[in-house]
PDB file of C-alpha atoms in Angstrom:
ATOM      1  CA  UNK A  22      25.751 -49.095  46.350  1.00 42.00           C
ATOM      2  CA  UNK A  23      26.492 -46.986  49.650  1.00 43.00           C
ATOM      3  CA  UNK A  24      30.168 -47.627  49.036  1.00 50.00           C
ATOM      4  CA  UNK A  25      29.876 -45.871  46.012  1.00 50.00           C
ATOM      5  CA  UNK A  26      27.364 -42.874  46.803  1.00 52.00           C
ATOM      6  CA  UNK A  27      28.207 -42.418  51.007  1.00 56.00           C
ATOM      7  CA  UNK A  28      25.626 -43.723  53.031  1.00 63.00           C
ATOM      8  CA  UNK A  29      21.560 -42.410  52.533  1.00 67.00           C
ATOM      9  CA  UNK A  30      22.278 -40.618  49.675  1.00 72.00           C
ATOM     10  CA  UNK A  31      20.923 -43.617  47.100  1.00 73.00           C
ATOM     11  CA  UNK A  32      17.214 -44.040  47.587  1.00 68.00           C
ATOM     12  CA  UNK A  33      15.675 -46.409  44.830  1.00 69.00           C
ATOM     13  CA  UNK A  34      12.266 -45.537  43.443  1.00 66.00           C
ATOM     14  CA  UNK A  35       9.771 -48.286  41.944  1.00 68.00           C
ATOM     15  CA  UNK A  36       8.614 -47.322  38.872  1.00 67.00           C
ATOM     16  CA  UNK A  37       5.123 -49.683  38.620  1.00 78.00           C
ATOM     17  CA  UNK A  38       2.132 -49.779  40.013  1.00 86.00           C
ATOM     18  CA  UNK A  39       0.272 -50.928  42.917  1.00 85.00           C
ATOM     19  CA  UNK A  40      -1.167 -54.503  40.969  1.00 84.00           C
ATOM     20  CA  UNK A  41      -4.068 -54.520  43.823  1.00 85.00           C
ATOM     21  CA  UNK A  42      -5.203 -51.012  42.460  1.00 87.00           C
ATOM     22  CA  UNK A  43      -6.539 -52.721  39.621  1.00 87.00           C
ATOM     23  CA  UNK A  44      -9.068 -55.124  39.998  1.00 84.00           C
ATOM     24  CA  UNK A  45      -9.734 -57.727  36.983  1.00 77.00           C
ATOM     25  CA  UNK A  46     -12.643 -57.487  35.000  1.00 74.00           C
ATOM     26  CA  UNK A  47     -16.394 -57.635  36.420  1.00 71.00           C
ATOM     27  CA  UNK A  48     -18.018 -56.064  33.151  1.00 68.00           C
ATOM     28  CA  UNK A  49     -19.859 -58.917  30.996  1.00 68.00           C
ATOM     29  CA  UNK A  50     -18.191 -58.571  27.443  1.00 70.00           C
ATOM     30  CA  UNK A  51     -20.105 -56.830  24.639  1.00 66.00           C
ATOM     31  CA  UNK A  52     -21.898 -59.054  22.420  1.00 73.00           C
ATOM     32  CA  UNK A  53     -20.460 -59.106  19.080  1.00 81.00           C
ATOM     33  CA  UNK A  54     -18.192 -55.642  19.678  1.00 89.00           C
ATOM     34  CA  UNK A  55     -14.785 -55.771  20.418  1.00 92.00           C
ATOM     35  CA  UNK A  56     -13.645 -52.633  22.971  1.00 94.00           C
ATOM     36  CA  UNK A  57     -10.715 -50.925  22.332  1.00 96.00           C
ATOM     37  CA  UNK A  58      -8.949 -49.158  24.440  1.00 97.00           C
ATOM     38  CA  UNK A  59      -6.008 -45.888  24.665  1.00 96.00           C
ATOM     39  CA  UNK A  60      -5.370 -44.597  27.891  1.00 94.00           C
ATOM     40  CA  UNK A  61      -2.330 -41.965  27.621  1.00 90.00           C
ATOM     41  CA  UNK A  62      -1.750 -38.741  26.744  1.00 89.00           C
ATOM     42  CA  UNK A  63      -3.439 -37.160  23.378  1.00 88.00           C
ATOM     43  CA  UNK A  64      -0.283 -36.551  21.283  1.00 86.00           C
ATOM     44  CA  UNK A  65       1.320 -37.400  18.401  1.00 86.00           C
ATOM     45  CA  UNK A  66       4.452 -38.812  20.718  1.00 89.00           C
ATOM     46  CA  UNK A  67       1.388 -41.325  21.509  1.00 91.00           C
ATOM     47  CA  UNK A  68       0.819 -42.432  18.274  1.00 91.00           C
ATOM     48  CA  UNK A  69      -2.232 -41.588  17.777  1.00 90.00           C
ATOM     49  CA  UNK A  70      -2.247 -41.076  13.775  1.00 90.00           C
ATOM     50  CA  UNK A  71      -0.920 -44.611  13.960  1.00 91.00           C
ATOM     51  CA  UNK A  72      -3.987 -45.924  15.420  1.00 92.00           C
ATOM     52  CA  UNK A  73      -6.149 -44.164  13.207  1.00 92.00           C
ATOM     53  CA  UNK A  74      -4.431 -45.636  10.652  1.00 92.00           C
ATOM     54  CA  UNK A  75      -4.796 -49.127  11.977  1.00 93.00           C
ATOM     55  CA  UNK A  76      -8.522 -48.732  12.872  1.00 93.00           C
ATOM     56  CA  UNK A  77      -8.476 -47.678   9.008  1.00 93.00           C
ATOM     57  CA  UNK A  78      -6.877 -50.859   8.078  1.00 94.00           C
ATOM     58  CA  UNK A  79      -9.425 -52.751  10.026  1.00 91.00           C
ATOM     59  CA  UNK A  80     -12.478 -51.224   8.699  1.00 92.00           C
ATOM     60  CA  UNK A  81     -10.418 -51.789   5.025  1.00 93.00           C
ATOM     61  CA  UNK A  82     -10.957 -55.884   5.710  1.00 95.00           C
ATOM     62  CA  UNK A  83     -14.553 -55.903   6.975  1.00 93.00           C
ATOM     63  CA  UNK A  84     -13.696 -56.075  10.730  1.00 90.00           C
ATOM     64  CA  UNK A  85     -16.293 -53.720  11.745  1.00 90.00           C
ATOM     65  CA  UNK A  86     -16.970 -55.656  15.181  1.00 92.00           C
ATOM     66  CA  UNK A  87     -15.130 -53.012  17.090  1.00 93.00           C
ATOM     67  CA  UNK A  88     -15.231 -49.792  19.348  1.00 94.00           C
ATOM     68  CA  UNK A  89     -12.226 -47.656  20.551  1.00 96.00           C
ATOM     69  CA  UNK A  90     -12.097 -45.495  23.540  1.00 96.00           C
ATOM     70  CA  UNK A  91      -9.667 -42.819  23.600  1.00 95.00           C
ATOM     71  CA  UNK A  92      -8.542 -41.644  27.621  1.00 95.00           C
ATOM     72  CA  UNK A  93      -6.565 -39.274  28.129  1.00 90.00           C
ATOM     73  CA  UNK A  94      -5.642 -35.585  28.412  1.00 87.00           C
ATOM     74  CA  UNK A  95      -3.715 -33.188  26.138  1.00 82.00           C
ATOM     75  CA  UNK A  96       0.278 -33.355  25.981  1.00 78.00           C
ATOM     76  CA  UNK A  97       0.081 -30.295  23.938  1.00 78.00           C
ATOM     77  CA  UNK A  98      -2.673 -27.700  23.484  1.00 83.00           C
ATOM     78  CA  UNK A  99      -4.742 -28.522  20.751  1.00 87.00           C
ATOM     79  CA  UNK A 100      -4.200 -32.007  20.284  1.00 87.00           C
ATOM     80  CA  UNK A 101      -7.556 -32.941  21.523  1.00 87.00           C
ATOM     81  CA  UNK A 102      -9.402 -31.127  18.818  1.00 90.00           C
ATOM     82  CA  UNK A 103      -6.824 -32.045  16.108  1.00 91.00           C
ATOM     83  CA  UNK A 104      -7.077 -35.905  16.800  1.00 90.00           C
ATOM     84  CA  UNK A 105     -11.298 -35.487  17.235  1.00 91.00           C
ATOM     85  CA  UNK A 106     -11.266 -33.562  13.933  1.00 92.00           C
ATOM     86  CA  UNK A 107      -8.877 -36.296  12.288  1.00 90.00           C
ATOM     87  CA  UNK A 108     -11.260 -39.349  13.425  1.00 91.00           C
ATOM     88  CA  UNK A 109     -14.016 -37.363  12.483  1.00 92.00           C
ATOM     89  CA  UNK A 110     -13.003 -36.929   9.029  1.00 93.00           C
ATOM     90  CA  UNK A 111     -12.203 -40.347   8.147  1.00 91.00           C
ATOM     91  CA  UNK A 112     -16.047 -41.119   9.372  1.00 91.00           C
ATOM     92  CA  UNK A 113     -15.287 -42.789  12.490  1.00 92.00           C
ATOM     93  CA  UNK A 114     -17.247 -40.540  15.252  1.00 89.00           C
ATOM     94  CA  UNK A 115     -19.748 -43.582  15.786  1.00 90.00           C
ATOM     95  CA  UNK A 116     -16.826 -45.745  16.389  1.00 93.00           C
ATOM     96  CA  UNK A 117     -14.516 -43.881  18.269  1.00 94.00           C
ATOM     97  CA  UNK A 118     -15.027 -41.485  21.344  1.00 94.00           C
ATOM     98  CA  UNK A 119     -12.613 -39.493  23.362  1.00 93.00           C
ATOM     99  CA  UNK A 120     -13.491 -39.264  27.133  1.00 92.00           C
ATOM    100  CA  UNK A 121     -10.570 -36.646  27.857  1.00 84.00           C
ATOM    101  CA  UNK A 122      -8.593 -37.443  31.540  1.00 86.00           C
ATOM    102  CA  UNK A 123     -10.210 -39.729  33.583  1.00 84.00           C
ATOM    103  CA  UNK A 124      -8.282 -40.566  36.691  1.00 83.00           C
ATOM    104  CA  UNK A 125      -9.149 -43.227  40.081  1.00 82.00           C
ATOM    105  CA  UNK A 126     -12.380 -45.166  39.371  1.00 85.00           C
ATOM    106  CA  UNK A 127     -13.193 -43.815  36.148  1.00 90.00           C
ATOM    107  CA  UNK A 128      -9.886 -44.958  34.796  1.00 91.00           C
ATOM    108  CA  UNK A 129     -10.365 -48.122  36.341  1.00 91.00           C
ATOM    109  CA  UNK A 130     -13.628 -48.101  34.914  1.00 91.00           C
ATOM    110  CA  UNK A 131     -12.417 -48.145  31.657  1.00 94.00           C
ATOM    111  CA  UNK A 132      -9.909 -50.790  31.871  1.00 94.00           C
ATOM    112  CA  UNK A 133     -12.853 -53.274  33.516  1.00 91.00           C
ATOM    113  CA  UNK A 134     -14.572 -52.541  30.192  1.00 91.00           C
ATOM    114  CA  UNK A 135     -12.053 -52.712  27.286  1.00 93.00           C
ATOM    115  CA  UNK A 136     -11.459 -56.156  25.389  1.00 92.00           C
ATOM    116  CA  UNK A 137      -8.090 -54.850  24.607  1.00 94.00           C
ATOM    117  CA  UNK A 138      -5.713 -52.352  25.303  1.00 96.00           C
ATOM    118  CA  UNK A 139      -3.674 -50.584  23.033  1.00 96.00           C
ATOM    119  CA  UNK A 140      -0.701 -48.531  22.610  1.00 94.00           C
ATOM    120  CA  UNK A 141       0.827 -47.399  19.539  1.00 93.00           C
ATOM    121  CA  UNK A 142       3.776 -44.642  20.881  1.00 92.00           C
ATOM    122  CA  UNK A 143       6.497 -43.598  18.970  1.00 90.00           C
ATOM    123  CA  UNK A 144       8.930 -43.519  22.150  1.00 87.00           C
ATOM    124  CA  UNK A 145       7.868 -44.170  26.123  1.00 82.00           C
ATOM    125  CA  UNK A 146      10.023 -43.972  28.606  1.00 78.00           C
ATOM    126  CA  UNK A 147       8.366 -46.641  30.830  1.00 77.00           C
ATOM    127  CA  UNK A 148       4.663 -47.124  29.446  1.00 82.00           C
ATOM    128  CA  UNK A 149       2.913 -47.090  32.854  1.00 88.00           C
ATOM    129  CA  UNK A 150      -0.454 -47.721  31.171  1.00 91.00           C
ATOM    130  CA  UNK A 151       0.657 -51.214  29.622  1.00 90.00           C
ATOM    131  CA  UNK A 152       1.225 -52.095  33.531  1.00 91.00           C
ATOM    132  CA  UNK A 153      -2.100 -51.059  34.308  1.00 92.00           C
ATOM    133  CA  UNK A 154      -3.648 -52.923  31.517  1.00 93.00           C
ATOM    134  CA  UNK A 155      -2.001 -55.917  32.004  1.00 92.00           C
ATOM    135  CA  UNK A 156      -2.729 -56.014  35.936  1.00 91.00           C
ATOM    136  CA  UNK A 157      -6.234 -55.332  34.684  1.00 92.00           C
ATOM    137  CA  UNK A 158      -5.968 -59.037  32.991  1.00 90.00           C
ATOM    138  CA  UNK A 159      -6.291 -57.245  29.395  1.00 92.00           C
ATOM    139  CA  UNK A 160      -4.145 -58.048  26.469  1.00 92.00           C
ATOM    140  CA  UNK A 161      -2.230 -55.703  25.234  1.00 93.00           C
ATOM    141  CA  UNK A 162      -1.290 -54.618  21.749  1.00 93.00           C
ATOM    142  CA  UNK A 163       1.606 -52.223  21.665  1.00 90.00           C
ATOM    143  CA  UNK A 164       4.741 -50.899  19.681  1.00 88.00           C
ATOM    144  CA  UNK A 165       8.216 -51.866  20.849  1.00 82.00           C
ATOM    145  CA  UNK A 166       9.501 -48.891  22.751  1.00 75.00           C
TER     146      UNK A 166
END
């Protein structure tokens, strides 16, 4: 590479995570409930009409063993109170809570206690949050971008 860009002007960056950051899972499971978990931003770039749509479907064929957690903070003003007011409507406030933007330990938190971890984006440029899932030992269920 130096031949190409003269010497110290190429510095690679990782783009990842630090895998010892997140510590597997020391939460007993939930008897009988299945924890869902978003952790991203609170947009519709994120998908987020998608999931309520598949937590829709779920409910539609008698799954009902099943709680979703929604982390994260708003891309764009507003979006927080849309996507409340859109789970609301469809009668899922006992089943779904948003914890707005939890960062350190309280994100960590969160992955320790989720079952899986899902992300339904419409476009990502890297999806950090699958990589913190997944070092987190959770399964992920996720769109192909």
């Amino acid at each position: 590479m130096e031949e190409f860009a003269g010497k110290g002007r190429v510095h690679i960056v990782p783009n990842g995570i630090r895998c010892d950051d997140f510590p597997p899972r020391t939460v007993p499971r939930h008897q009988g409930t299945v924890r869902l978990l978003f952790l991203g931003f609170v947009s519709a770039r994120k998908g987020l009409d998608e999931l309520l749509a598949a937590v829709l479907d779920l409910l539609g064929t008698g799954c009902t063993g099943f709680e979703l957690d929604i982390v994260g903070g708003e891309e764009d003003r507003g979006q927080l109170a849309h996507y409340r007011q859109r789970y609301r409507a469809a009668g899922l406030d006992q089943r779904v809570r948003f914890h707005g933007t939890r960062l350190g330990r309280e994100k960590i938190g969160f992955l320790q206690r989720a079952d899986i971890f899902v992300l339904p984006s419409r476009n990502e440029s890297f999806g950090i949050a699958n990589l913190e899932a997944m070092a987190s030992g959770l399964p992920v269920v996720s769109t192909r971008t």
